[in-house]
């Protein structure tokens, strides 16, 4: 999506495969840094994820059993 925004504003820009790779790596680097430093200070993220996941699993289990 980031590369398509660039293409929108610069019509002559043609993204190449390595551009997508760099964006992919940048996203993973940001997520890695978040997991490394910020997640220790924000355990509520795991609690929120668990609270959102458990009802979904129970709904899926009910749908599978019927």
CSV table of N, CA, C and O in Angstrom, one decimal:
chain,number,residue,atom,x,y,z
A,1,UNK,N,0.8,-1.2,0.0
A,1,UNK,CA,0.0,0.0,0.0
A,1,UNK,C,0.9,1.3,0.0
A,1,UNK,O,0.5,2.2,-0.6
A,2,UNK,N,2.0,1.2,0.7
A,2,UNK,CA,2.9,2.3,0.8
A,2,UNK,C,3.4,2.6,-0.6
A,2,UNK,O,3.5,3.8,-1.1
A,3,UNK,N,3.8,1.6,-1.4
A,3,UNK,CA,4.3,1.8,-2.7
A,3,UNK,C,3.3,2.3,-3.7
A,3,UNK,O,3.6,3.1,-4.6
A,4,UNK,N,2.0,1.9,-3.5
A,4,UNK,CA,1.0,2.4,-4.3
A,4,UNK,C,0.7,3.9,-4.1
A,4,UNK,O,0.3,4.7,-5.0
A,5,UNK,N,0.9,4.4,-2.8
A,5,UNK,CA,0.7,5.8,-2.5
A,5,UNK,C,1.8,6.6,-3.2
A,5,UNK,O,1.5,7.7,-3.8
A,6,UNK,N,3.0,6.1,-3.2
A,6,UNK,CA,4.1,6.7,-3.9
A,6,UNK,C,3.8,6.8,-5.4
A,6,UNK,O,4.0,7.8,-6.1
A,7,UNK,N,3.3,5.7,-6.0
A,7,UNK,CA,2.9,5.7,-7.4
A,7,UNK,C,1.8,6.7,-7.7
A,7,UNK,O,1.8,7.2,-8.8
A,8,UNK,N,0.9,6.9,-6.8
A,8,UNK,CA,-0.2,7.8,-7.0
A,8,UNK,C,0.4,9.2,-7.2
A,8,UNK,O,0.0,10.0,-8.0
A,9,UNK,N,1.3,9.6,-6.3
A,9,UNK,CA,1.9,11.0,-6.3
A,9,UNK,C,3.0,11.2,-7.3
A,9,UNK,O,3.2,12.3,-7.8
A,10,UNK,N,3.6,10.1,-7.7
A,10,UNK,CA,4.7,10.2,-8.7
A,10,UNK,C,4.4,9.2,-9.8
A,10,UNK,O,4.8,8.0,-9.8
A,11,UNK,N,3.6,9.5,-10.8
A,11,UNK,CA,3.2,8.6,-11.8
A,11,UNK,C,4.3,7.9,-12.6
A,11,UNK,O,4.1,6.8,-13.1
A,12,UNK,N,5.5,8.5,-12.6
A,12,UNK,CA,6.6,7.9,-13.3
A,12,UNK,C,7.3,6.8,-12.5
A,12,UNK,O,8.1,6.1,-13.1
A,13,UNK,N,6.9,6.7,-11.2
A,13,UNK,CA,7.6,5.7,-10.4
A,13,UNK,C,7.0,4.3,-10.7
A,13,UNK,O,5.8,4.1,-10.7
A,14,UNK,N,7.9,3.4,-10.9
A,14,UNK,CA,7.5,2.0,-11.1
A,14,UNK,C,8.2,1.2,-10.0
A,14,UNK,O,9.4,1.0,-10.0
A,15,UNK,N,7.5,0.6,-9.1
A,15,UNK,CA,8.1,-0.2,-8.0
A,15,UNK,C,8.7,-1.5,-8.6
A,15,UNK,O,8.1,-2.1,-9.4
A,16,UNK,N,9.8,-1.8,-8.0
A,16,UNK,CA,10.5,-3.0,-8.4
A,16,UNK,C,10.3,-4.0,-7.3
A,16,UNK,O,9.9,-3.7,-6.2
A,17,UNK,N,10.7,-5.3,-7.5
A,17,UNK,CA,10.5,-6.3,-6.5
A,17,UNK,C,11.3,-6.0,-5.3
A,17,UNK,O,10.9,-6.3,-4.1
A,18,UNK,N,12.5,-5.4,-5.4
A,18,UNK,CA,13.3,-5.2,-4.2
A,18,UNK,C,12.8,-4.1,-3.4
A,18,UNK,O,13.0,-4.0,-2.2
A,19,UNK,N,11.9,-3.2,-3.9
A,19,UNK,CA,11.3,-2.2,-3.2
A,19,UNK,C,10.3,-2.8,-2.2
A,19,UNK,O,10.2,-2.4,-1.0
A,20,UNK,N,9.5,-3.8,-2.7
A,20,UNK,CA,8.6,-4.5,-1.9
A,20,UNK,C,9.3,-5.2,-0.7
A,20,UNK,O,8.8,-5.3,0.4
A,21,UNK,N,10.4,-5.8,-1.1
A,21,UNK,CA,11.2,-6.5,-0.1
A,21,UNK,C,11.7,-5.6,1.0
A,21,UNK,O,11.6,-5.9,2.2
A,22,UNK,N,12.1,-4.4,0.7
A,22,UNK,CA,12.6,-3.4,1.7
A,22,UNK,C,11.4,-3.0,2.6
A,22,UNK,O,11.6,-2.8,3.8
A,23,UNK,N,10.3,-2.7,2.0
A,23,UNK,CA,9.1,-2.4,2.8
A,23,UNK,C,8.8,-3.5,3.8
A,23,UNK,O,8.5,-3.3,5.0
A,24,UNK,N,8.8,-4.8,3.3
A,24,UNK,CA,8.5,-5.9,4.1
A,24,UNK,C,9.5,-6.0,5.2
A,24,UNK,O,9.1,-6.3,6.4
A,25,UNK,N,10.8,-5.8,5.0
A,25,UNK,CA,11.8,-5.9,6.0
A,25,UNK,C,11.6,-4.7,7.0
A,25,UNK,O,11.8,-4.9,8.2
A,26,UNK,N,11.3,-3.6,6.5
A,26,UNK,CA,11.1,-2.4,7.5
A,26,UNK,C,9.9,-2.7,8.4
A,26,UNK,O,10.0,-2.4,9.6
A,27,UNK,N,8.8,-3.3,7.9
A,27,UNK,CA,7.7,-3.6,8.8
A,27,UNK,C,8.1,-4.6,9.8
A,27,UNK,O,7.8,-4.5,11.0
A,28,UNK,N,8.9,-5.6,9.4
A,28,UNK,CA,9.3,-6.6,10.4
A,28,UNK,C,10.3,-6.1,11.4
A,28,UNK,O,10.3,-6.5,12.5
A,29,UNK,N,11.1,-5.1,11.0
A,29,UNK,CA,12.0,-4.5,11.9
A,29,UNK,C,11.3,-3.7,13.0
A,29,UNK,O,11.6,-3.7,14.2
A,30,UNK,N,10.2,-3.0,12.5
A,30,UNK,CA,9.4,-2.2,13.5
A,30,UNK,C,8.7,-3.1,14.5
A,30,UNK,O,8.7,-2.9,15.7
A,31,UNK,N,8.2,-4.2,14.0
A,31,UNK,CA,7.5,-5.2,14.9
A,31,UNK,C,8.5,-5.9,15.8
A,31,UNK,O,8.2,-6.1,17.0
A,32,UNK,N,9.7,-6.1,15.3
A,32,UNK,CA,10.8,-6.7,16.2
A,32,UNK,C,11.2,-5.8,17.3
A,32,UNK,O,11.3,-6.2,18.5
A,33,UNK,N,11.3,-4.5,17.0
A,33,UNK,CA,11.7,-3.5,18.0
A,33,UNK,C,10.6,-3.3,19.0
A,33,UNK,O,10.8,-3.2,20.2
A,34,UNK,N,9.3,-3.4,18.5
A,34,UNK,CA,8.2,-3.3,19.4
A,34,UNK,C,8.2,-4.5,20.4
A,34,UNK,O,8.1,-4.3,21.6
A,35,UNK,N,8.4,-5.7,19.9
A,35,UNK,CA,8.4,-6.9,20.7
A,35,UNK,C,9.6,-6.8,21.7
A,35,UNK,O,9.5,-7.3,22.8
A,36,UNK,N,10.7,-6.3,21.2
A,36,UNK,CA,11.9,-6.3,22.1
A,36,UNK,C,11.8,-5.3,23.2
A,36,UNK,O,12.2,-5.6,24.3
A,37,UNK,N,11.3,-4.1,23.0
A,37,UNK,CA,11.4,-3.1,24.0
A,37,UNK,C,10.0,-2.7,24.6
A,37,UNK,O,9.8,-2.6,25.8
A,38,UNK,N,9.0,-2.5,23.7
A,38,UNK,CA,7.8,-1.9,24.2
A,38,UNK,C,6.8,-2.9,24.8
A,38,UNK,O,6.1,-2.6,25.7
A,39,UNK,N,6.9,-4.2,24.4
A,39,UNK,CA,6.0,-5.2,24.9
A,39,UNK,C,6.2,-5.5,26.3
A,39,UNK,O,5.2,-5.8,27.1
A,40,UNK,N,7.4,-5.3,26.8
A,40,UNK,CA,7.7,-5.5,28.3
A,40,UNK,C,6.9,-4.5,29.1
A,40,UNK,O,6.5,-4.7,30.2
A,41,UNK,N,6.8,-3.3,28.5
A,41,UNK,CA,6.2,-2.2,29.3
A,41,UNK,C,4.7,-2.1,29.0
A,41,UNK,O,4.0,-1.3,29.7
A,42,UNK,N,4.2,-2.9,28.1
A,42,UNK,CA,2.7,-2.9,27.8
A,42,UNK,C,2.1,-4.3,27.7
A,42,UNK,O,1.7,-4.8,26.7
A,43,UNK,N,2.1,-4.9,28.9
A,43,UNK,CA,1.5,-6.3,28.9
A,43,UNK,C,0.0,-6.3,28.6
A,43,UNK,O,-0.6,-7.4,28.3
A,44,UNK,N,-0.6,-5.1,28.6
A,44,UNK,CA,-2.1,-5.1,28.4
A,44,UNK,C,-2.4,-5.5,26.9
A,44,UNK,O,-3.5,-6.0,26.6
A,45,UNK,N,-1.4,-5.5,26.0
A,45,UNK,CA,-1.6,-5.9,24.7
A,45,UNK,C,-1.9,-7.4,24.6
A,45,UNK,O,-2.8,-7.9,23.9
A,46,UNK,N,-1.2,-8.2,25.4
A,46,UNK,CA,-1.5,-9.6,25.5
A,46,UNK,C,-2.8,-9.9,26.1
A,46,UNK,O,-3.5,-10.8,25.7
A,47,UNK,N,-3.1,-9.2,27.2
A,47,UNK,CA,-4.4,-9.3,27.8
A,47,UNK,C,-5.6,-9.0,26.9
A,47,UNK,O,-6.6,-9.7,26.8
A,48,UNK,N,-5.4,-7.9,26.1
A,48,UNK,CA,-6.4,-7.6,25.2
A,48,UNK,C,-6.6,-8.6,24.1
A,48,UNK,O,-7.7,-9.0,23.7
A,49,UNK,N,-5.5,-9.1,23.6
A,49,UNK,CA,-5.5,-10.2,22.6
A,49,UNK,C,-6.2,-11.4,23.1
A,49,UNK,O,-7.0,-12.1,22.3
A,50,UNK,N,-5.9,-11.8,24.3
A,50,UNK,CA,-6.5,-13.0,24.9
A,50,UNK,C,-8.0,-12.8,25.0
A,50,UNK,O,-8.8,-13.7,24.7
A,51,UNK,N,-8.4,-11.6,25.5
A,51,UNK,CA,-9.9,-11.3,25.7
A,51,UNK,C,-10.6,-11.3,24.4
A,51,UNK,O,-11.8,-11.6,24.3
A,52,UNK,N,-9.9,-10.9,23.3
A,52,UNK,CA,-10.6,-10.9,22.0
A,52,UNK,C,-10.6,-12.3,21.3
A,52,UNK,O,-11.5,-12.6,20.6
A,53,UNK,N,-9.6,-13.1,21.7
A,53,UNK,CA,-9.4,-14.4,21.1
A,53,UNK,C,-10.4,-15.4,21.7
A,53,UNK,O,-11.0,-16.2,20.9
A,54,UNK,N,-10.5,-15.5,23.0
A,54,UNK,CA,-11.3,-16.5,23.6
A,54,UNK,C,-12.8,-16.5,23.2
A,54,UNK,O,-13.3,-17.6,22.9
A,55,UNK,N,-13.5,-15.4,23.1
A,55,UNK,CA,-14.9,-15.5,22.6
A,55,UNK,C,-14.9,-16.0,21.1
A,55,UNK,O,-15.8,-16.7,20.7
A,56,UNK,N,-13.9,-15.6,20.3
A,56,UNK,CA,-13.9,-16.1,18.9
A,56,UNK,C,-13.7,-17.6,18.8
A,56,UNK,O,-14.4,-18.2,18.0
A,57,UNK,N,-12.9,-18.1,19.7
A,57,UNK,CA,-12.7,-19.6,19.7
A,57,UNK,C,-13.9,-20.3,20.2
A,57,UNK,O,-14.3,-21.3,19.6
A,58,UNK,N,-14.6,-19.8,21.1
A,58,UNK,CA,-15.9,-20.4,21.6
A,58,UNK,C,-17.0,-20.3,20.5
A,58,UNK,O,-17.7,-21.3,20.4
A,59,UNK,N,-17.0,-19.3,19.8
A,59,UNK,CA,-18.0,-19.2,18.7
A,59,UNK,C,-17.7,-20.1,17.6
A,59,UNK,O,-18.6,-20.8,17.1
A,60,UNK,N,-16.4,-20.3,17.3
A,60,UNK,CA,-16.0,-21.2,16.3
A,60,UNK,C,-16.2,-22.6,16.7
A,60,UNK,O,-16.7,-23.5,15.9
A,61,UNK,N,-16.0,-22.9,18.0
A,61,UNK,CA,-16.3,-24.3,18.5
A,61,UNK,C,-17.7,-24.6,18.4
A,61,UNK,O,-18.1,-25.7,18.1
A,62,UNK,N,-18.6,-23.6,18.8
A,62,UNK,CA,-20.0,-23.9,18.7
A,62,UNK,C,-20.5,-24.1,17.2
A,62,UNK,O,-21.3,-24.9,17.0
A,63,UNK,N,-19.9,-23.4,16.3
A,63,UNK,CA,-20.3,-23.5,14.9
A,63,UNK,C,-19.9,-24.9,14.4
A,63,UNK,O,-20.6,-25.5,13.6
A,64,UNK,N,-18.7,-25.4,14.8
A,64,UNK,CA,-18.2,-26.7,14.3
A,64,UNK,C,-19.0,-27.8,14.9
A,64,UNK,O,-19.1,-28.9,14.3
A,65,UNK,N,-19.5,-27.7,16.1
A,65,UNK,CA,-20.2,-28.8,16.8
A,65,UNK,C,-21.6,-29.0,16.2
A,65,UNK,O,-22.2,-30.1,16.4
A,66,UNK,N,-22.2,-28.0,15.6
A,66,UNK,CA,-23.6,-28.2,15.1
A,66,UNK,C,-23.7,-28.7,13.7
A,66,UNK,O,-22.8,-28.9,13.0
